[in-house]
CSV table of N, CA and C in Angstrom, one decimal:
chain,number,residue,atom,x,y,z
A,1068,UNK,N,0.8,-1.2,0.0
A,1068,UNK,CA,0.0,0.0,0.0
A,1068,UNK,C,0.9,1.2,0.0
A,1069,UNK,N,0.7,2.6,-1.0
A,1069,UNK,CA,1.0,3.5,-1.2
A,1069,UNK,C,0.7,4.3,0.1
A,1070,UNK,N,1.6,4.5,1.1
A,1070,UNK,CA,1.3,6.0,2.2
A,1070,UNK,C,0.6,7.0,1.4
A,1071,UNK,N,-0.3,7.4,3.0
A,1071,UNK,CA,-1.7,8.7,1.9
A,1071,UNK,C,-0.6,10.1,1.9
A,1072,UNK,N,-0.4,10.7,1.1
A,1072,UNK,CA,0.4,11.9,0.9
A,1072,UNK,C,-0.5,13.1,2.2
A,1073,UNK,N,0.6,14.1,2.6
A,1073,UNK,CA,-0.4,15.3,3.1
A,1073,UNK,C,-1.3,16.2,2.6
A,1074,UNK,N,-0.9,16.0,1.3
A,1074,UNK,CA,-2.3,16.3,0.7
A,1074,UNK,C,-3.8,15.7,0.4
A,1075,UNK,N,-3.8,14.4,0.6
A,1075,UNK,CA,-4.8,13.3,1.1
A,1075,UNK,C,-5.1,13.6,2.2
A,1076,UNK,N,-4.4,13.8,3.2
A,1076,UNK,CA,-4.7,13.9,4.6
A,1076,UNK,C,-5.4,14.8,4.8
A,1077,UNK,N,-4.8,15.7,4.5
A,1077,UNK,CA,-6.0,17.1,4.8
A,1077,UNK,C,-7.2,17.0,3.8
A,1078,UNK,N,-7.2,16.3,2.6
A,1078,UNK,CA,-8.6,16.8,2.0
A,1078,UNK,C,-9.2,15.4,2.7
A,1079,UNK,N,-8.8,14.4,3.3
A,1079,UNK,CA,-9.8,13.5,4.0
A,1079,UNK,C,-10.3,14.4,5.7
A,1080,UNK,N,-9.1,14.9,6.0
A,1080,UNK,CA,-9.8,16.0,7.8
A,1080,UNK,C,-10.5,16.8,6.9
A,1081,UNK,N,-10.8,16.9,6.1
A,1081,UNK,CA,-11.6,18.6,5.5
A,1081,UNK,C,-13.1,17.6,5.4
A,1082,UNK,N,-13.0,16.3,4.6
A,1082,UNK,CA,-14.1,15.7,4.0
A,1082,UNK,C,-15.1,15.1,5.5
A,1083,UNK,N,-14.3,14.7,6.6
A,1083,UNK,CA,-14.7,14.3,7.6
A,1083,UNK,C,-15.5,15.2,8.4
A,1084,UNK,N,-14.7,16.5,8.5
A,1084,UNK,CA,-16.0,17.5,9.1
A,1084,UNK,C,-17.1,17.7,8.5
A,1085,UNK,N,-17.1,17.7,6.8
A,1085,UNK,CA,-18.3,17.8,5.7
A,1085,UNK,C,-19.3,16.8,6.7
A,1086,UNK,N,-18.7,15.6,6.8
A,1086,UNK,CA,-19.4,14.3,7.0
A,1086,UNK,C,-20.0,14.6,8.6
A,1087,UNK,N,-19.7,15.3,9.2
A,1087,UNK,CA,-19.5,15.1,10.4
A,1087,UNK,C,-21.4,16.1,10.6
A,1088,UNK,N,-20.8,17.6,10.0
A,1088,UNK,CA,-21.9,18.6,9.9
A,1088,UNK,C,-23.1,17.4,9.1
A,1089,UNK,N,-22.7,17.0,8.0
A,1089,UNK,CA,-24.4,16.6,7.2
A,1089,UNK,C,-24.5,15.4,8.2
A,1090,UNK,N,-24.0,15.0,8.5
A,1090,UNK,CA,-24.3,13.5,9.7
A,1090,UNK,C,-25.0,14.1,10.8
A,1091,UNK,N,-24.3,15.1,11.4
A,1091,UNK,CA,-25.4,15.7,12.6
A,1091,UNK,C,-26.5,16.2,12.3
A,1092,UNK,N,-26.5,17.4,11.3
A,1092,UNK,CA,-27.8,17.5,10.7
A,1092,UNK,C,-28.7,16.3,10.2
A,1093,UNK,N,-28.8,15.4,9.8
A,1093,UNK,CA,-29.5,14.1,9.3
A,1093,UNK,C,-30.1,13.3,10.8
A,1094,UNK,N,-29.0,13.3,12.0
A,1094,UNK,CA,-29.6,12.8,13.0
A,1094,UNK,C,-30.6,13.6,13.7
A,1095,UNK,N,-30.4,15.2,13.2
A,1095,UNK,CA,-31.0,16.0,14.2
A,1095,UNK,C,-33.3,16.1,13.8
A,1096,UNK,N,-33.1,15.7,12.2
A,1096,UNK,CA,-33.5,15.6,11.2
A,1096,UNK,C,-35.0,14.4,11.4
A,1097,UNK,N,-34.2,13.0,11.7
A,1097,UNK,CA,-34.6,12.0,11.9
A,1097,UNK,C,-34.9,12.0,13.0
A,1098,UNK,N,-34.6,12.0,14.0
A,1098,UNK,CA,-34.8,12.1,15.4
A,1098,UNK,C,-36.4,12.0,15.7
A,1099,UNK,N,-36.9,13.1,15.3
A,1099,UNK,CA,-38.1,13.4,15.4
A,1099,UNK,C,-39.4,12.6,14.7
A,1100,UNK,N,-38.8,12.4,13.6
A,1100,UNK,CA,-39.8,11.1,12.8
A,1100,UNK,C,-39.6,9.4,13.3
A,1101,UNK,N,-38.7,9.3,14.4
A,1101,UNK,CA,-38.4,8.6,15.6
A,1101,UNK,C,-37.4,7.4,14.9
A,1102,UNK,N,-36.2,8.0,14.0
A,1102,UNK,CA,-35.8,6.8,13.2
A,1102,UNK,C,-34.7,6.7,14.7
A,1103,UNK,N,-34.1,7.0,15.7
A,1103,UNK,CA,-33.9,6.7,17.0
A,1103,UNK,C,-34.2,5.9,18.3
A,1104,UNK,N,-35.8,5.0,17.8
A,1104,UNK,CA,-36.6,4.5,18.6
A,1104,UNK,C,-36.9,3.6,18.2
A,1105,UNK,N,-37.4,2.5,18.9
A,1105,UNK,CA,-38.4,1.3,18.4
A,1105,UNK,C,-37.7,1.1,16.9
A,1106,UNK,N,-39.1,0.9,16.0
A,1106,UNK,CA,-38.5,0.0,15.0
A,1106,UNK,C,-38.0,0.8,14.1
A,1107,UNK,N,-38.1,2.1,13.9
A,1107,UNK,CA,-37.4,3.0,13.6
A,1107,UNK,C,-35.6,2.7,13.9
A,1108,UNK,N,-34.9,2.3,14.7
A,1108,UNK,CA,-33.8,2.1,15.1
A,1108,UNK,C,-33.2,1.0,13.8
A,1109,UNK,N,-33.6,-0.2,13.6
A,1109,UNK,CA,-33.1,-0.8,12.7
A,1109,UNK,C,-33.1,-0.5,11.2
A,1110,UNK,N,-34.4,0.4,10.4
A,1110,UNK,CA,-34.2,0.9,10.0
A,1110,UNK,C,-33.6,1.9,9.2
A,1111,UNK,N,-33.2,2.7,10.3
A,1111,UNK,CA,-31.9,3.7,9.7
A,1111,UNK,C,-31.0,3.2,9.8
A,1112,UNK,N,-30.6,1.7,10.7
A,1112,UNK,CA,-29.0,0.9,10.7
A,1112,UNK,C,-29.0,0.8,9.5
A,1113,UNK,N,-30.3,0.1,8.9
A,1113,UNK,CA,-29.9,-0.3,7.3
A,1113,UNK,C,-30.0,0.1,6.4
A,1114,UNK,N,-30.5,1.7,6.6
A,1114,UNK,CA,-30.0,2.5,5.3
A,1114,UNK,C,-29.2,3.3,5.0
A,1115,UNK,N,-28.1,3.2,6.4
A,1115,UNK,CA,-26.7,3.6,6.9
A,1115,UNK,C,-25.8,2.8,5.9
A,1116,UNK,N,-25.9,1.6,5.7
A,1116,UNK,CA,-25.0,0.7,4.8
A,1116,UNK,C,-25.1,1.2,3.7
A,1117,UNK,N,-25.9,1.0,3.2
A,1117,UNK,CA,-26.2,1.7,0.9
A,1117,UNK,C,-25.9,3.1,1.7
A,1118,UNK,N,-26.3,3.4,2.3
A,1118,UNK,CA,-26.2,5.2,1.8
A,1118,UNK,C,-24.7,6.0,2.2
A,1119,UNK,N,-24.0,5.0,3.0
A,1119,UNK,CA,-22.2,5.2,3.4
A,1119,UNK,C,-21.7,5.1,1.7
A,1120,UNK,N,-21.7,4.1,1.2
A,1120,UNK,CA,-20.7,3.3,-0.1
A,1120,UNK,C,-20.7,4.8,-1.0
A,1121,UNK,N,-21.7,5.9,-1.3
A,1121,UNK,CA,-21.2,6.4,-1.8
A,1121,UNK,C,-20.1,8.0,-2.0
A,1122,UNK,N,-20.1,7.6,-0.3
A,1122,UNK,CA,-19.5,8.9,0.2
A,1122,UNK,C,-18.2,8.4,0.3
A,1123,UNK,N,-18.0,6.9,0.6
A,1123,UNK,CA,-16.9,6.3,0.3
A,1123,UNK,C,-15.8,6.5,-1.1
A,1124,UNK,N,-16.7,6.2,-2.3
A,1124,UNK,CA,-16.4,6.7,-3.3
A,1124,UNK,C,-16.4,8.3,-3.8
A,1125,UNK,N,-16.9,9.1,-3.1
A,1125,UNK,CA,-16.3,10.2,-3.3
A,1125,UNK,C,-15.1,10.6,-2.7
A,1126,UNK,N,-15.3,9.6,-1.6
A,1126,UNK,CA,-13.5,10.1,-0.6
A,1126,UNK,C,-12.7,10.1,-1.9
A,1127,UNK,N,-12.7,8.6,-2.2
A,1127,UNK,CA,-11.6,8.2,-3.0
A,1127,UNK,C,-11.6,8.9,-4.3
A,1128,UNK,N,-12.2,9.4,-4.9
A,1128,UNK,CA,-12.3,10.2,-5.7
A,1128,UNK,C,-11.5,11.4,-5.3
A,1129,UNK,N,-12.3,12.4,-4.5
A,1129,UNK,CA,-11.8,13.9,-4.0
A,1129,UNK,C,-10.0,13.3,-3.5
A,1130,UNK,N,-9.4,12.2,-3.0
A,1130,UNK,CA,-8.2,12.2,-2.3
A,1130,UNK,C,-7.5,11.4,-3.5
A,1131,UNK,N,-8.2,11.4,-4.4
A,1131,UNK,CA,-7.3,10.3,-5.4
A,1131,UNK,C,-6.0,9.2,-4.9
A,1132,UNK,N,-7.4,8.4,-4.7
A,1132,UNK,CA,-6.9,7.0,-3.4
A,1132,UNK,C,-6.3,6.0,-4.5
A,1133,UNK,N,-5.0,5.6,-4.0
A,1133,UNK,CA,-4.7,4.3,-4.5
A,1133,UNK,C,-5.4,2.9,-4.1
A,1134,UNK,N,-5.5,2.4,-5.0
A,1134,UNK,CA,-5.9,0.5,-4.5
A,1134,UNK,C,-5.2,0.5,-3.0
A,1135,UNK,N,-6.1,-0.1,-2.1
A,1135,UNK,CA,-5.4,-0.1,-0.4
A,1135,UNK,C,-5.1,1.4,-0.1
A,1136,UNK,N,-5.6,2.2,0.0
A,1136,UNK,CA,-5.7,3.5,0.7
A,1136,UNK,C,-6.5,3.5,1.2
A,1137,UNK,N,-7.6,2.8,0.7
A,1137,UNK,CA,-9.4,3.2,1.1
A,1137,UNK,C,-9.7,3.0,3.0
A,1138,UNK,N,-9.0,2.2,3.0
A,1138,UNK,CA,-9.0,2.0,5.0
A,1138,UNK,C,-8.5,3.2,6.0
A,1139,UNK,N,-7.7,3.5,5.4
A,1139,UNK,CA,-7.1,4.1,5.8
A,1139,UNK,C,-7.7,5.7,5.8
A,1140,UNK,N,-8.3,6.1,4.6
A,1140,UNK,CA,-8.7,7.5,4.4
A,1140,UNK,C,-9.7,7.1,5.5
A,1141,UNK,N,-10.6,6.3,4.9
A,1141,UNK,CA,-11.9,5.8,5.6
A,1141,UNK,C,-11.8,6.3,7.1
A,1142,UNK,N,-10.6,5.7,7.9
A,1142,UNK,CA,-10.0,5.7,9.1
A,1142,UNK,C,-10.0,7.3,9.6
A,1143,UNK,N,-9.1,8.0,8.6
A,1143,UNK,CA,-8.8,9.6,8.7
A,1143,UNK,C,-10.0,10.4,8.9
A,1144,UNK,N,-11.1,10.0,7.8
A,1144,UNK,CA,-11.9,11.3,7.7
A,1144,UNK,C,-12.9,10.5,9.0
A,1145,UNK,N,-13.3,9.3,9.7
A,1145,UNK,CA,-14.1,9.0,10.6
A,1145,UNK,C,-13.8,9.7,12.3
A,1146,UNK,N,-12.1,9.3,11.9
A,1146,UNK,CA,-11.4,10.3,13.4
A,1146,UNK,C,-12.0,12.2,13.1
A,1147,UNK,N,-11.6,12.3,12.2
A,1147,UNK,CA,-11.9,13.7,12.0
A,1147,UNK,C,-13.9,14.2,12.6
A,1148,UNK,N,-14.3,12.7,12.2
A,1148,UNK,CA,-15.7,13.4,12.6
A,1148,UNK,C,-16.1,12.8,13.9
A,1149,UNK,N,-15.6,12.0,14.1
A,1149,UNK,CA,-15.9,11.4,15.6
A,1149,UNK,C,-15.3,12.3,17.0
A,1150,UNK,N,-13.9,12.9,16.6
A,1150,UNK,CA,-13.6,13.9,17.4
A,1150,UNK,C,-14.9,15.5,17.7
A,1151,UNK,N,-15.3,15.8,16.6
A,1151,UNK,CA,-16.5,17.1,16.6
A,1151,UNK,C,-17.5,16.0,17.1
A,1152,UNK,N,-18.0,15.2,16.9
A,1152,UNK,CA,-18.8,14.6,17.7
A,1152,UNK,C,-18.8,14.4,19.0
A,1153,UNK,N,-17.3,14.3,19.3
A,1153,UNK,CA,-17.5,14.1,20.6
A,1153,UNK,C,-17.1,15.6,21.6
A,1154,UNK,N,-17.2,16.4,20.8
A,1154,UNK,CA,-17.0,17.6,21.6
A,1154,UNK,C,-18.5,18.2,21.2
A,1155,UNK,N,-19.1,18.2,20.4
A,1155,UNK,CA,-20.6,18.9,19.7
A,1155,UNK,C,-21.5,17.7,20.9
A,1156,UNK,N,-21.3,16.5,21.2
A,1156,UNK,CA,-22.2,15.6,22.4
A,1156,UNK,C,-22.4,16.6,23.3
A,1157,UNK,N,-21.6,17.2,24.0
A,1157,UNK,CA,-20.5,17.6,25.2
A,1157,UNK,C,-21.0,19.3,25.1
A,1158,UNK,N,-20.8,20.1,23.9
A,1158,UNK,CA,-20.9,21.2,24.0
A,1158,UNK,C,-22.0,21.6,24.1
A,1159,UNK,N,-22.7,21.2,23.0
A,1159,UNK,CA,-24.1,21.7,21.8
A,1159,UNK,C,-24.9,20.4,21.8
A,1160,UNK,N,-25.2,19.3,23.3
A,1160,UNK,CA,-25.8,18.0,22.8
A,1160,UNK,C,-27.2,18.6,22.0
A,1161,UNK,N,-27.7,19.6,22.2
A,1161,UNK,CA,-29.1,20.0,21.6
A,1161,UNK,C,-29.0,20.0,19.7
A,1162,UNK,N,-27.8,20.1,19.0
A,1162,UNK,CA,-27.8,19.7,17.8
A,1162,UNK,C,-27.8,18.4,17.3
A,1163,UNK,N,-27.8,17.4,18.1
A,1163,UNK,CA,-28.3,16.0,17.7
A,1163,UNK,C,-30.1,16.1,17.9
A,1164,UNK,N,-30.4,16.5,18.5
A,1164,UNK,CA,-32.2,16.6,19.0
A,1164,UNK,C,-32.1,16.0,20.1
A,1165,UNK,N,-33.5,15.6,21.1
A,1165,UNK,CA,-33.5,15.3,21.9
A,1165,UNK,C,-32.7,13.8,22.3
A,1166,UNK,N,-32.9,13.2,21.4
A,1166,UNK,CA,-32.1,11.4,22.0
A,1166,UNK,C,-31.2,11.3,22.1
A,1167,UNK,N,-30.4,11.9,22.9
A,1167,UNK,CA,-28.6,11.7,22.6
A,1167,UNK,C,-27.8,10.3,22.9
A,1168,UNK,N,-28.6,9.5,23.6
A,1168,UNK,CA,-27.9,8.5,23.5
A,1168,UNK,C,-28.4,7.6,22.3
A,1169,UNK,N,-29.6,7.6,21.6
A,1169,UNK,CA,-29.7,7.4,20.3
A,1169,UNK,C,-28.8,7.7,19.3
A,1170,UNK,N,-28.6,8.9,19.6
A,1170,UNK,CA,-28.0,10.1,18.6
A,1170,UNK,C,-26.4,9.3,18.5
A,1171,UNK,N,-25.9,9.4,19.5
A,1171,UNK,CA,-24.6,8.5,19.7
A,1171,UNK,C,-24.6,7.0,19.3
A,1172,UNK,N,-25.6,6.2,19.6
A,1172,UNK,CA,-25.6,5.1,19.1
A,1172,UNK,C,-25.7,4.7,17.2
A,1173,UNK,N,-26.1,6.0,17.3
A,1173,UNK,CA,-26.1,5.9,15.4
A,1173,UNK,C,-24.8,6.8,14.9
A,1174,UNK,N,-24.1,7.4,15.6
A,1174,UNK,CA,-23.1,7.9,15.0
A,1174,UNK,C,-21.8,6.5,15.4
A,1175,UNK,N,-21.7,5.8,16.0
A,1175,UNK,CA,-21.0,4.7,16.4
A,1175,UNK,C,-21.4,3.9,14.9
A,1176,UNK,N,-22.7,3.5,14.6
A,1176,UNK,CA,-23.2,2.6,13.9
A,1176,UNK,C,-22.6,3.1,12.6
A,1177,UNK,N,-22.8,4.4,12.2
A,1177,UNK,CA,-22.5,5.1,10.9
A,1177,UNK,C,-20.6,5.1,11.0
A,1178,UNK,N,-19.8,5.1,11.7
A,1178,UNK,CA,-18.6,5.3,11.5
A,1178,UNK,C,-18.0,3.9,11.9
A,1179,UNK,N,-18.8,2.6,12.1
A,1179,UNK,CA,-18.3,1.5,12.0
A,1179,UNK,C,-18.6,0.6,10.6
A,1180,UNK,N,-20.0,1.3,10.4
A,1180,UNK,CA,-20.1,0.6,8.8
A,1180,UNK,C,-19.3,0.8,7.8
A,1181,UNK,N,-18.8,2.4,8.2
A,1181,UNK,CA,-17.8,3.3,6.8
A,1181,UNK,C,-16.5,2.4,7.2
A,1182,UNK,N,-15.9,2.0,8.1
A,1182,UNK,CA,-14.5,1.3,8.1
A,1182,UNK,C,-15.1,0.0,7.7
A,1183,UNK,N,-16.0,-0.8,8.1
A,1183,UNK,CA,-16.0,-2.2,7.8
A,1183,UNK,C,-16.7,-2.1,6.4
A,1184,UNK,N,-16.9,-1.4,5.6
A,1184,UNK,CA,-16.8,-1.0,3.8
A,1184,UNK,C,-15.4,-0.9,3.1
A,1185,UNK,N,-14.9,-0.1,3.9
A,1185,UNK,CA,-13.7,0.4,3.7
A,1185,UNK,C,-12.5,-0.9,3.5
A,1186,UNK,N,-13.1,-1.1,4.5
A,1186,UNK,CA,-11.9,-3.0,4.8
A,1186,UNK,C,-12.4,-3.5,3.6
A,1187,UNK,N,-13.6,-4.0,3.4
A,1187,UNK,CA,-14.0,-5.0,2.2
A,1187,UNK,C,-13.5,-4.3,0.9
A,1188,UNK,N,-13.6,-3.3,0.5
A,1188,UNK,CA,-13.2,-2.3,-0.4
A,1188,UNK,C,-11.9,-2.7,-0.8
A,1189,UNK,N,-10.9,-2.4,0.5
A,1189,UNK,CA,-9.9,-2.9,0.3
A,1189,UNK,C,-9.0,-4.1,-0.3
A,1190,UNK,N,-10.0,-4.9,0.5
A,1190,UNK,CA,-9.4,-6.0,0.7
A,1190,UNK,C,-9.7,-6.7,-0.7
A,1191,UNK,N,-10.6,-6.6,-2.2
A,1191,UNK,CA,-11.4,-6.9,-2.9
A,1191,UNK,C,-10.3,-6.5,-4.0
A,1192,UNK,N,-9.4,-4.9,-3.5
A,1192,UNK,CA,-8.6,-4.7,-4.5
A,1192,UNK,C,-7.0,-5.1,-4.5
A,1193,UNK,N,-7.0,-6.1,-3.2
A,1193,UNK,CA,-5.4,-7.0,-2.9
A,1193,UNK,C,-5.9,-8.2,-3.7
A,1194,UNK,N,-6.6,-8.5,-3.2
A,1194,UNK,CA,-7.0,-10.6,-3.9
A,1194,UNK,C,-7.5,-10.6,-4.8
């Protein structure tokens, strides 16, 4: 695998706040039509999978990812938004909406699907 250059790096930290802001807004969004609750909850787990893949492909795109990069960006821009998340929980929890332990349980769900994509991604373009 090709090391991601610092120019990768920074447009993956720039792409991860993007991800971070539309992700909070979407949770703040849903919340209320109760995709946080009941059966609402599995739900949005599963339309967290198709609707990640193609932000994935823009990473790689906007960072002009080599074959085996993809984990790794993947990795970069999730730190990047997991960190504002976990200060925006903390600062500003009222920008998730009322469920915050919802709210957190689907931002966990949403930045474990994007690496375990990322892995398969990868791994699809070694073997």
């Amino acid at each position: 695998m090709t090391e991601l250059t610092q120019r990768q790096i920074l447009i993956l930290v720039i792409f991860g706040i993007s991800l971070w802001f539309g992700g909070a807004l979407l949770i703040r969004v849903v919340e209320p039509l109760g995709a946080l609750r009941g059966v609402g909850v599995p739900i949005l787990y599963a339309a967290l999978i198709p609707g990640t893949y193609p932000f994935i492909l823009l990473a790689q795109c906007m960072a002009r990812l080599q074959p085996g990069q993809t984990l790794h960006a993947v990795a970069i821009a999730t730190m990047s938004a997991t960190f504002l998340d976990g200060i925006a929980l903390m600062v500003y929890p009222a920008l998730y909406g009322a469920d915050r332990g919802g709210a957190g349980a689907a931002i966990l769900w949403g930045g474990a699907v994007g690496l375990a994509l990322a892995l398969v991604m990868d791994r699809s373009k070694r073997g």
